[in-house]
Structures are given as structure tokens and as C-alpha cells.
Coordinates of C-alpha atoms in Angstrom, one line a residue:
M1 CA 16.7 -7.5 -24.9
R2 CA 19.8 -6.2 -24.2
N3 CA 23.2 -8.0 -23.6
A4 CA 24.4 -7.0 -20.1
P5 CA 22.5 -6.6 -17.0
T6 CA 21.2 -2.8 -16.9
V7 CA 18.0 -2.9 -16.2
L8 CA 17.1 -2.3 -12.4
H9 CA 14.5 -3.1 -10.3
L10 CA 14.0 -1.8 -6.6
D11 CA 11.5 -2.7 -4.2
M12 CA 11.7 -1.7 -1.3
D13 CA 11.0 -4.3 2.0
A14 CA 8.1 -4.2 3.3
F15 CA 7.4 -1.0 2.6
F16 CA 4.8 0.6 5.3
A17 CA 5.5 -2.2 7.8
S18 CA 9.2 -1.4 7.9
V19 CA 8.7 2.1 8.6
E20 CA 6.2 1.9 11.3
Q21 CA 9.3 -0.7 12.7
A22 CA 12.0 2.0 12.3
S23 CA 10.1 4.6 13.5
K24 CA 9.1 2.3 16.7
P25 CA 11.9 0.9 18.3
S26 CA 9.8 -1.6 20.5
L27 CA 8.1 -2.5 17.3
R28 CA 11.4 -4.0 15.8
G29 CA 11.2 -7.8 15.4
K30 CA 8.0 -7.9 15.6
A31 CA 5.1 -8.7 14.0
V32 CA 3.3 -5.6 12.3
V33 CA 0.5 -5.4 10.0
V34 CA -0.6 -2.2 8.5
G35 CA -4.0 -1.3 7.0
G36 CA -7.7 -0.6 8.0
L37 CA -8.4 -1.5 11.6
G38 CA -12.2 -1.5 11.3
P39 CA -13.9 -4.7 10.3
R40 CA -14.0 -4.2 6.6
G41 CA -10.5 -3.2 6.9
V42 CA -7.8 -4.9 4.4
V43 CA -4.1 -5.4 4.8
A44 CA -1.9 -3.0 3.3
T45 CA 1.5 -4.3 4.3
A46 CA 2.7 -6.6 6.4
S47 CA 6.4 -7.3 8.2
Y48 CA 8.0 -10.2 7.9
E49 CA 7.5 -11.4 11.2
A50 CA 3.8 -10.8 10.7
R51 CA 4.2 -13.1 7.0
V52 CA 5.2 -16.3 9.0
F53 CA 1.6 -16.6 10.5
G54 CA 0.1 -16.2 6.8
V55 CA -0.5 -12.7 6.7
H56 CA -0.2 -11.1 3.1
S57 CA -1.5 -7.6 1.6
A58 CA -5.0 -7.7 0.5
M59 CA -6.1 -9.6 2.9
P60 CA -9.6 -8.8 5.4
M61 CA -7.8 -7.6 8.3
G62 CA -10.2 -10.4 10.6
Q63 CA -8.8 -13.1 9.2
A64 CA -5.5 -11.3 10.0
R65 CA -6.1 -10.7 13.2
R66 CA -7.0 -14.5 13.6
L67 CA -4.2 -15.5 12.3
A68 CA -1.3 -13.1 14.1
P69 CA -3.7 -12.2 16.9
N70 CA -0.6 -10.8 19.6
A71 CA 1.0 -8.5 16.1
A72 CA 0.5 -5.0 16.4
Y73 CA -2.2 -3.3 13.6
L74 CA -1.2 0.1 13.0
V75 CA -2.9 3.1 10.6
P76 CA -1.0 4.1 7.7
R77 CA 1.3 7.0 7.8
F78 CA 0.9 7.8 4.3
T79 CA 2.7 11.4 4.4
L80 CA 5.3 9.9 5.9
Y81 CA 5.8 7.4 3.4
R82 CA 5.2 9.2 0.5
T83 CA 8.2 11.5 2.2
I84 CA 10.6 8.5 2.1
S85 CA 9.5 7.4 -1.2
D86 CA 10.8 11.0 -2.3
Q87 CA 14.5 9.9 -0.7
V88 CA 14.5 7.0 -2.5
M89 CA 13.2 8.2 -6.0
A90 CA 15.9 11.0 -5.7
L91 CA 18.6 8.5 -5.5
L92 CA 17.1 6.2 -8.1
R93 CA 17.6 9.8 -10.0
E94 CA 21.3 10.3 -9.4
L95 CA 21.8 6.8 -11.3
S96 CA 20.3 7.5 -14.2
P97 CA 17.0 10.2 -15.4
L98 CA 15.4 6.8 -17.2
I99 CA 13.4 6.3 -13.9
E100 CA 9.7 4.3 -14.0
P101 CA 8.2 4.5 -11.0
L102 CA 5.6 1.5 -9.8
S103 CA 4.3 2.8 -6.8
L104 CA 5.7 4.3 -3.9
D105 CA 8.3 1.6 -3.5
E106 CA 9.4 0.2 -6.4
A107 CA 10.7 1.4 -9.4
F108 CA 12.3 0.5 -12.6
V109 CA 15.8 2.0 -13.9
D110 CA 17.9 2.1 -17.0
L111 CA 21.5 2.0 -15.6
E112 CA 23.1 2.3 -19.1
A113 CA 20.8 5.5 -20.0
G114 CA 22.3 7.4 -16.8
G115 CA 26.6 5.9 -17.6
A116 CA 26.0 3.9 -14.2
A117 CA 26.7 0.1 -15.9
W118 CA 27.8 -1.2 -18.6
D119 CA 28.3 -4.5 -17.6
E120 CA 28.0 -6.9 -15.0
E121 CA 30.5 -5.5 -12.7
S122 CA 29.7 -2.0 -12.9
A123 CA 25.8 -2.8 -12.4
R124 CA 26.8 -5.4 -9.4
R125 CA 28.6 -2.0 -8.1
A126 CA 25.5 0.1 -8.8
G127 CA 23.1 -1.6 -7.1
E128 CA 25.3 -2.0 -3.8
R129 CA 25.5 1.3 -3.7
L130 CA 22.5 2.0 -4.2
R131 CA 21.1 -0.4 -1.5
A132 CA 24.2 1.8 0.5
D133 CA 22.5 4.9 -0.2
I134 CA 19.4 3.8 1.0
R135 CA 20.1 2.5 4.6
A136 CA 22.1 5.7 5.3
V137 CA 19.2 7.7 3.7
T138 CA 16.1 6.8 4.8
G139 CA 17.5 4.1 7.2
L140 CA 15.5 0.9 5.4
T141 CA 16.2 -1.9 3.1
G142 CA 15.7 -2.0 -0.1
S143 CA 16.0 -5.7 -2.7
V144 CA 17.5 -5.2 -6.2
G145 CA 17.4 -7.0 -9.5
L146 CA 19.2 -7.0 -11.7
A147 CA 19.2 -8.2 -15.7
A148 CA 18.4 -7.5 -19.4
S149 CA 15.1 -6.8 -19.0
K150 CA 12.1 -5.2 -17.3
M151 CA 10.9 -8.8 -16.7
L152 CA 13.8 -10.9 -15.5
A153 CA 15.0 -7.6 -13.0
K154 CA 11.6 -7.9 -11.7
I155 CA 12.3 -11.7 -10.6
A156 CA 15.6 -11.1 -9.4
S157 CA 14.4 -9.0 -6.9
E158 CA 11.6 -10.9 -6.1
Q159 CA 14.4 -13.8 -5.3
A160 CA 16.6 -10.7 -3.4
K161 CA 14.3 -10.7 -0.9
P162 CA 14.4 -9.3 1.9
D163 CA 17.4 -6.8 1.7
G164 CA 19.4 -8.5 -1.2
L165 CA 21.2 -7.9 -4.0
V166 CA 20.4 -11.0 -7.5
L167 CA 22.0 -10.3 -10.9
I168 CA 20.5 -12.8 -13.7
E169 CA 23.7 -13.2 -15.8
P170 CA 23.7 -13.2 -19.5
G171 CA 22.9 -16.2 -21.0
T172 CA 21.2 -18.0 -18.1
E173 CA 17.9 -16.5 -18.4
R174 CA 16.3 -20.0 -19.9
A175 CA 17.9 -22.0 -17.4
L176 CA 16.3 -19.5 -14.7
L177 CA 13.1 -19.5 -15.6
G178 CA 12.4 -22.5 -16.7
P179 CA 11.5 -24.4 -13.5
M180 CA 9.5 -21.5 -12.4
P181 CA 5.5 -21.3 -12.2
V182 CA 3.9 -19.9 -14.5
R183 CA 2.3 -17.6 -12.2
T184 CA 5.9 -15.9 -12.3
L185 CA 5.6 -14.2 -15.6
P186 CA 3.7 -10.8 -15.7
G187 CA 0.1 -11.3 -17.3
V188 CA -0.2 -14.8 -15.1
G189 CA -3.3 -14.0 -12.9
P190 CA -5.7 -16.4 -10.8
A191 CA -7.7 -16.8 -14.0
T192 CA -4.6 -17.9 -17.1
G193 CA -3.1 -19.9 -14.5
D194 CA -5.7 -22.4 -13.5
H195 CA -6.5 -22.7 -17.3
L196 CA -3.1 -23.2 -18.2
R197 CA -3.0 -25.6 -15.7
R198 CA -6.1 -27.7 -16.6
A199 CA -3.9 -28.2 -20.1
G200 CA -1.2 -29.4 -18.2
I201 CA 0.7 -26.0 -18.1
T202 CA 2.4 -25.9 -15.0
T203 CA 6.1 -24.3 -15.4
V204 CA 7.7 -21.8 -17.7
E205 CA 9.1 -24.5 -19.5
E206 CA 6.2 -26.4 -20.3
L207 CA 4.7 -22.9 -21.8
A208 CA 7.4 -22.8 -24.3
E209 CA 7.5 -26.4 -24.9
A210 CA 3.5 -25.8 -25.2
G211 CA 4.7 -23.3 -28.8
E212 CA 3.3 -20.4 -29.9
D213 CA 0.1 -21.6 -32.6
E214 CA -0.9 -23.7 -29.1
L215 CA -0.7 -20.7 -26.9
V216 CA -2.8 -18.4 -29.3
R217 CA -5.4 -20.9 -29.6
M218 CA -5.8 -20.8 -25.7
L219 CA -5.1 -17.7 -24.7
G220 CA -5.6 -15.3 -28.0
K221 CA -3.6 -13.6 -30.1
A222 CA -2.1 -11.2 -28.6
H223 CA -2.0 -12.9 -25.0
G224 CA -0.3 -15.7 -26.7
H225 CA 2.5 -14.3 -28.5
A226 CA 3.3 -12.2 -25.2
L227 CA 3.6 -15.0 -23.1
Y228 CA 5.8 -17.2 -25.9
A229 CA 8.4 -14.6 -25.6
M230 CA 8.6 -14.3 -21.8
A231 CA 8.9 -18.0 -21.9
L232 CA 11.5 -17.7 -24.1
A233 CA 13.0 -14.6 -22.0
R234 CA 12.3 -12.2 -24.8
D235 CA 11.6 -8.5 -22.7
Q236 CA 11.3 -5.6 -25.2
R237 CA 9.9 -3.1 -22.9
P238 CA 11.5 -0.3 -22.3
V239 CA 12.0 2.3 -19.6
V240 CA 9.9 4.5 -19.4
A241 CA 10.4 7.5 -18.0
E242 CA 6.8 9.1 -18.0
R243 CA 4.4 6.8 -17.4
E244 CA 0.7 8.5 -19.0
T245 CA -1.9 7.5 -16.2
K246 CA -4.9 5.8 -18.5
S247 CA -7.3 5.7 -15.9
V248 CA -8.1 6.9 -12.3
S249 CA -10.3 4.3 -10.2
V250 CA -11.0 3.7 -6.6
E251 CA -12.6 0.4 -4.8
D252 CA -13.3 -0.9 -1.2
T253 CA -13.5 -4.3 -0.3
Y254 CA -15.9 -5.8 2.9
D255 CA -14.7 -8.2 5.0
V256 CA -18.8 -8.9 5.4
D257 CA -20.9 -9.1 2.0
I258 CA -23.0 -6.2 1.4
H259 CA -26.8 -7.4 0.4
D260 CA -28.8 -4.5 1.5
R261 CA -29.4 -2.7 -2.4
L262 CA -29.5 0.4 -1.0
R263 CA -26.5 -0.2 1.1
V264 CA -25.1 -1.2 -2.1
G265 CA -25.9 2.0 -4.2
M266 CA -24.7 4.2 -1.4
E267 CA -21.2 2.9 -1.3
V268 CA -20.8 3.2 -5.2
Q269 CA -22.3 7.1 -4.7
R270 CA -19.3 7.0 -2.1
L271 CA -16.8 5.5 -4.1
A272 CA -17.9 7.7 -7.4
D273 CA -16.7 10.9 -4.9
R274 CA -14.1 9.8 -4.0
C275 CA -13.1 9.1 -7.9
V276 CA -13.8 12.8 -8.3
R277 CA -11.5 13.9 -5.9
R278 CA -8.5 11.9 -7.5
L279 CA -9.2 13.1 -10.9
R280 CA -9.4 16.8 -9.7
E281 CA -6.5 16.4 -7.6
A282 CA -4.7 15.1 -11.0
G283 CA -5.8 17.9 -12.7
L284 CA -8.0 15.0 -15.1
S285 CA -11.2 14.3 -16.4
G286 CA -12.5 11.3 -18.4
R287 CA -15.2 9.7 -20.8
T288 CA -15.2 6.6 -19.7
I289 CA -17.2 5.4 -16.5
V290 CA -16.7 2.4 -15.2
L291 CA -18.1 -0.2 -12.3
K292 CA -16.4 -2.9 -10.9
V293 CA -18.5 -5.6 -8.3
R294 CA -17.1 -8.5 -6.9
R295 CA -20.3 -11.2 -6.1
Y296 CA -20.0 -13.1 -3.2
D297 CA -18.9 -16.2 -5.0
F298 CA -16.3 -14.5 -5.8
S299 CA -17.6 -13.2 -9.3
T300 CA -16.2 -10.3 -10.6
L301 CA -18.5 -8.2 -13.3
T302 CA -17.3 -5.1 -15.0
R303 CA -19.8 -2.6 -16.3
S304 CA -19.0 0.6 -18.1
E305 CA -20.6 3.5 -20.2
T306 CA -19.2 6.1 -22.5
L307 CA -20.3 9.9 -22.4
R308 CA -20.5 12.5 -25.1
G309 CA -17.3 14.3 -23.7
P310 CA -14.5 13.9 -20.7
T311 CA -16.3 14.9 -17.4
D312 CA -15.1 16.0 -13.7
D313 CA -18.6 16.6 -12.7
P314 CA -19.4 14.1 -9.5
A315 CA -23.0 14.4 -10.5
V316 CA -22.5 13.1 -13.9
I317 CA -20.5 10.4 -12.5
R318 CA -22.4 9.0 -9.9
E319 CA -25.8 8.8 -12.1
A320 CA -23.2 6.9 -14.8
A321 CA -22.5 4.4 -11.3
A322 CA -26.1 4.2 -10.4
R323 CA -27.1 3.2 -14.3
L324 CA -24.5 1.1 -14.6
L325 CA -25.5 -0.6 -10.7
D326 CA -28.6 -1.0 -12.1
S327 CA -27.6 -3.7 -14.6
V328 CA -25.6 -5.6 -12.2
D329 CA -27.4 -8.8 -10.1
T330 CA -26.3 -8.1 -6.6
T331 CA -28.8 -10.4 -5.1
G332 CA -26.6 -13.0 -3.2
G333 CA -24.0 -10.7 -1.5
V334 CA -21.2 -8.0 -2.9
R335 CA -18.0 -8.2 -1.3
L336 CA -16.1 -5.9 -3.6
L337 CA -16.8 -2.0 -5.5
G338 CA -15.0 0.1 -7.2
V339 CA -15.6 2.9 -9.3
G340 CA -13.3 4.2 -12.4
V341 CA -13.0 6.4 -15.0
S342 CA -10.9 6.0 -17.7
G343 CA -10.8 7.7 -21.6
L344 CA -8.6 10.7 -19.7
A345 CA -8.0 14.2 -20.7
D346 CA -7.0 17.3 -19.0
Y347 CA -10.2 19.4 -19.9
T348 CA -13.7 19.3 -19.4
Q349 CA -16.6 19.8 -21.5
E350 CA -18.6 21.7 -18.4
D351 CA -18.7 24.9 -17.7
L352 CA -17.8 26.4 -14.3
F353 CA -20.9 26.8 -12.8
A354 CA -21.3 23.0 -13.6
Q355 CA -18.0 22.7 -12.0
A356 CA -18.8 25.1 -8.7
A357 CA -22.3 22.9 -8.7
G358 CA -20.5 20.2 -8.6
E359 CA -18.0 20.7 -5.9
R360 CA -20.9 21.4 -3.7
A361 CA -22.7 17.7 -4.5
V362 CA -19.4 16.5 -3.2
D363 CA -19.5 18.2 -0.1
L364 CA -23.2 16.8 0.2
A365 CA -23.0 13.9 -0.7
E366 CA -20.1 13.5 1.7
E367 CA -22.7 14.8 4.6
A368 CA -25.5 12.4 3.1
V369 CA -23.6 9.4 3.2
P370 CA -23.9 7.7 7.1
Q371 CA -21.3 5.1 7.9
A372 CA -21.6 1.7 8.3
P373 CA -23.0 0.7 11.9
A374 CA -19.2 -0.9 12.7
E375 CA -17.4 2.0 11.2
Q376 CA -19.3 4.2 14.3
V377 CA -17.0 5.2 17.4
D378 CA -16.9 8.1 20.0
P379 CA -16.3 10.7 18.5
A380 CA -14.2 12.1 21.6
E381 CA -11.9 9.0 20.5
R382 CA -12.1 9.8 16.8
Q383 CA -9.0 11.2 16.7
W384 CA -6.8 8.1 18.7
R385 CA -6.2 5.3 15.9
A386 CA -3.2 2.9 16.9
G387 CA 0.4 4.3 15.0
Q388 CA -0.8 8.0 15.5
D389 CA 1.7 10.5 16.4
V390 CA 1.5 12.4 19.3
R391 CA 3.5 14.8 21.4
H392 CA 2.7 15.3 24.9
D393 CA 3.7 18.4 27.5
D394 CA 5.5 16.7 29.7
W395 CA 6.6 13.3 27.9
G396 CA 7.3 14.3 24.7
H397 CA 7.1 12.4 21.5
G398 CA 5.1 9.1 21.6
W399 CA 2.8 7.1 18.8
V400 CA -0.8 5.1 20.0
Q401 CA -0.9 2.0 20.9
G402 CA -4.8 1.6 21.8
S403 CA -7.6 3.6 22.3
G404 CA -11.3 2.8 24.0
L405 CA -13.2 3.5 27.1
G406 CA -12.2 7.0 27.1
R407 CA -8.7 6.5 27.9
V408 CA -5.8 6.9 25.5
T409 CA -2.6 4.9 25.7
V410 CA 0.7 6.3 24.1
R411 CA 4.0 4.6 24.3
F412 CA 7.0 7.5 24.1
E413 CA 9.5 6.9 22.0
T414 CA 11.3 8.3 18.6
P415 CA 13.3 6.7 16.1
Q416 CA 16.8 7.1 17.6
S417 CA 15.0 5.8 21.4
E418 CA 15.6 3.2 23.4
P419 CA 12.1 1.6 23.4
G420 CA 9.8 3.6 25.6
R421 CA 7.6 4.1 28.6
V422 CA 3.9 3.5 28.3
R423 CA 1.6 5.7 29.9
T424 CA -2.7 6.1 29.5
F425 CA -4.6 8.9 29.2
R426 CA -7.8 10.5 29.4
V427 CA -8.8 10.7 25.8
D428 CA -9.8 14.9 25.8
D429 CA -5.6 14.9 27.8
P430 CA -5.3 18.7 27.0
A431 CA -1.1 18.1 27.1
L432 CA -1.9 15.7 24.9
A433 CA -1.9 16.7 20.9
P434 CA -1.5 14.9 16.9
A435 CA 2.2 15.6 15.9
E436 CA 4.5 15.1 12.6
P437 CA 5.9 12.2 12.1
L438 CA 9.5 12.3 13.2
P439 CA 12.9 11.6 10.6
L440 CA 13.9 8.2 10.5
V441 CA 17.1 8.9 10.4
P442 CA 19.0 11.2 13.2
V443 CA 19.0 15.2 12.5
P444 CA 22.0 16.7 13.4
A445 CA 21.8 19.3 16.6
S446 CA 21.8 22.9 16.8
P447 CA 22.6 24.4 20.2
T448 CA 18.8 25.5 19.9
R449 CA 16.9 22.1 19.5
P450 CA 17.4 19.6 20.8
A451 CA 18.6 16.1 18.7
S452 CA 15.1 14.3 17.6
G453 CA 15.5 11.7 19.6
E454 CA 15.8 12.9 22.7
H455 CA 12.9 13.1 25.0
P456 CA 12.0 16.8 26.1
G457 CA 10.6 17.0 29.4
R458 CA 11.9 13.2 30.2
P459 CA 14.2 12.1 32.7
A460 CA 17.5 11.5 31.2
S461 CA 17.3 7.9 33.0
D462 CA 14.2 5.7 32.5
P463 CA 14.6 1.9 33.0
D464 CA 10.9 1.4 33.4
G465 CA 8.3 0.1 31.3
Y466 CA 9.6 -2.3 28.2
D467 CA 9.6 -6.0 28.7
G468 CA 10.5 -6.9 25.1
R469 CA 6.5 -7.2 24.2
S470 CA 5.0 -5.0 21.9
G471 CA 2.7 -2.6 23.6
G472 CA -0.3 -2.0 25.7
G473 CA -4.4 -1.8 24.8
V474 CA -6.9 -0.6 27.5
Q475 CA -9.4 -2.9 28.6
G476 CA -11.1 -0.1 30.4
P477 CA -11.0 3.4 32.9
G478 CA -7.6 2.8 34.5
A479 CA -6.8 -0.6 32.9
G480 CA -3.1 -1.1 33.3
R481 CA -1.8 1.6 35.0
D482 CA 0.7 0.9 37.6
S483 CA 0.9 2.9 40.9
S484 CA 2.9 5.8 39.8
G485 CA -0.1 6.5 37.1
G486 CA 2.1 4.7 34.2
A487 CA 0.8 2.3 32.2
R488 CA 2.0 -1.5 32.5
V489 CA 3.1 -3.9 29.5
P490 CA 0.7 -6.5 28.8
K491 CA 1.2 -9.7 26.8
S492 CA 0.3 -8.8 23.2
W493 CA -1.6 -5.8 21.9
S494 CA -3.3 -4.6 18.9
G495 CA -5.0 -1.3 17.8
T496 CA -8.4 -1.1 18.7
L497 CA -10.2 1.6 16.8
G498 CA -12.0 0.8 13.4
G499 CA -12.1 2.8 10.0
G500 CA -13.5 2.0 6.4
A501 CA -11.9 -0.9 4.2
V502 CA -8.7 1.0 2.7
S503 CA -7.6 0.6 -0.8
R504 CA -4.8 -1.6 -1.9
P505 CA -1.7 0.7 -2.8

């Protein structure tokens, strides 16, 4: 381990939800939940205001709505999230060539490798400068942890949340870790945590006191040695700029258990096709097909089959996944299904004709697999999803607050405007169309283009419609409309359109 706190861990604060709040002035300071809005959807990210009510990521959306019924529920806008993530990663690359991204909103940085820090003072300056740059470029906040190792830097960033910086001074690591729960350490999940708790080990200090031999006896050689080292604040893992992809997988969690065996099989086929698309997008193939099944009692089963050579043929992967499913008892219901491919390679042994046939098979499978009844919506309304960017010929840029019964409610505002007016239109209004997201930070105006915060076609003075609450769902044709044709803002709102389950980010 290093002698100086030159490993930086950045974690953007409630990233998806924070982007939505920054993009939509009427939602700032309000409870916002981003994820799949259908009955089988899951929460991707919840704002800190929503977390007060107990909402958290990976929670079924139905449960989130019961806990926070007045929150704004929005679909993810991954294109915008990736754009902002690219901006943040570019700022990290200015600090060091050694950047290890973990997700769109999280990364490790080796400050020493880039000459950005060499002691406590320089590390703190680099961290504060990064936080200021992120705010200036994106308008968002990130929490920074600084320490002598990756494990400690991540723990420090968790302590810094939200919008803070924590530096762990060398020599204080053991005292800091000691009283923390064992779940704080990487690799200690629910199962390992319960196993340790039954043995009377609940804190990191008790883990260290148990001794290496005892931990090896309880958890196995590799896991026992690793946990004992981490309990002593030892972490030799380097920041790795390019992490090799070991597997490609997709999974869906279902709000209502699936009992019908035919339906389970169809879901596995659909997941296999999604997995193939991810493989091909990455230019990869794989030899080992993996099926994951979490049953009604939360028991999780994993089955795998290794092929003779790597493949990205959808027919081959679907057939393998189906064979694996045959060996799993789904009596009682299924809560989660997943299909993955490991043993990756950047080539495939299938010939071009087989691949072409496989691509056609994916298209046919997409057409053949019926959607669950709960996910079916009126085709005319399918395009209007809560949180979606739209533009109106007269009112300019806005976003969908809700849709139903042939109507769509839109709030017209931009990241740089005041909370905007709400209007309700027919879903087939020709003046209303989907739009691209606007930048969160103002773009300098040119003589031929209005500034991004302006509303072309909207009166400069617009006192109507905002009372500090979060938007309006449509209750019926013409519901919520005022005498001028606009929509009044109800006391609470959440998006109304459904969708399939959303895989965890």
C-alpha cells in the first residue's frame, strides 16, 4: 500500500436522479425516482429526497410508489447520462492517465501516476479542484474519497456523500475501519455477512481479531486471506486503466413472480437475444452460457454450459439457455432471470451464413415473443413516457409529466429556465414531437440561435402554473385544464406509462 493518499475515488451523487433534477427546474429539491415504470420495473436511482422515504436502487417500482406516492417517477435517459459521464471522465483524464471506470458515475484515479498529487495537501487540492470542475462543466455534484488504496478511497467517498470530500490520513486506517460493519468491506455480501454474524463477527475489528486461520476455516482459503488483509487495511490492488471484460449478461427482476413454465421459457429466450445484442455491440463472442434463476423464496440457482468454441449465434445461445432451464425447478414462481456469456473472445467459429441467419432469428424472435399483459399500452400513447424530452411548435422545449386516456401532459421548461408552465394536449397533436435533451450547463448564444434557456414561441413573461409541487398526471379527457386551455398543477404526480423491467445499472 502507498504511503500517501493518492488514490481518488469519485462517485457522482444520485447520478440519474440528479441529472433529471438539473434538467427539470420544477423537480429540484423534490423526490425523484428513475427506473422502469411498469409493474415489473425496478428503481435505477432515487434522489436523496426520495431516499428519506426508504426508496433505494434495485427496489421494485411498485414498492417505491407505496413508500413515496408523491415522488416524480421518470424513465431513464441513458443517452444524456452517457454524454455527461463522458464529460466527467474527460476531467478525470486531465488528472491522470490511470483511470479505472466502474460505471457511468464512478471511477478510481491514480493521482500519483499523473503527477497530480504526491502528499496529503496536493491530493486534497486535486480533489477539490475536480469537484469544482465537475460542477462547472456539468452542473452536478460528486463525492470524492482520497486514501492510500482503492478500498479505503471508496469507503472515504461513501463517507463524503453527498457533495463532499473525505481524505483518510495514512496511519489512521485501522482506527477508522475498526468499528465499521463487516459489510463495509468489498466481497462481504449478504450471505457472507450472515455467516460472519452467526459466528459473532459484526465489525471489521472483530474480523481482524478472529485471525487469518479462523477466517480461512470459515470462508475458504482465497476469501479468508483476502478479508483478513482488508480488515488490516491492506489493499494492494492497483488502479487499472483498461479492465478486461470477463462476461456479458442481462437480467430482469419481476415485481410479480412468474409461475407459468411457458412464460419463464419465453423470458429466457428474450434475455438470450438481448445478451447476443450486447455481445455483438462489443464485438465479442463466448464459450460458456450461464443461466441465473432467483426463485420465489429468494434462493438463487446458477447453471452453465461450455460450448466447443466461442459463439455469438443467437440460436445457439437460446438453445443452450433453454437446456439449462430444463435442469431448474421453477415450481413456486420465479422472481429474477438472467442470461450471460463468459469465456469471451473477439472472434467466432460460426461462418458468416450462420451469423446472418442468427441475426434474422433475433428479429423474428423479437416479433414472436408476446409482451406481458401488464406491459401493454395503447400504441398511440406508447411514445409519451414520463420524463421524455419533447418540443412543441408554439411552446418550445418541455418534458412529459404523464399520459393517459388520449392526453399527454407536458411541462415547458429548460435547465436554465424558471419552473415552467404545464399544458395538456392530445397524444396525436401534430405540433408536439419528441426532442433531444438540452445541455445542463448554458451554451453561449449566437446571433442566429437563442440561448438554451429561452423558449422560442413562449411569452417572455409567464407567471402561470407553478406552485412548487411536482407536475400533473392526466385523469381523463380535459382533466386538470384551466379556462385558458393550460393544465393546472395537481398536488402530486407520478408518471403513468408502463414498461418492462429495467436491468440494474
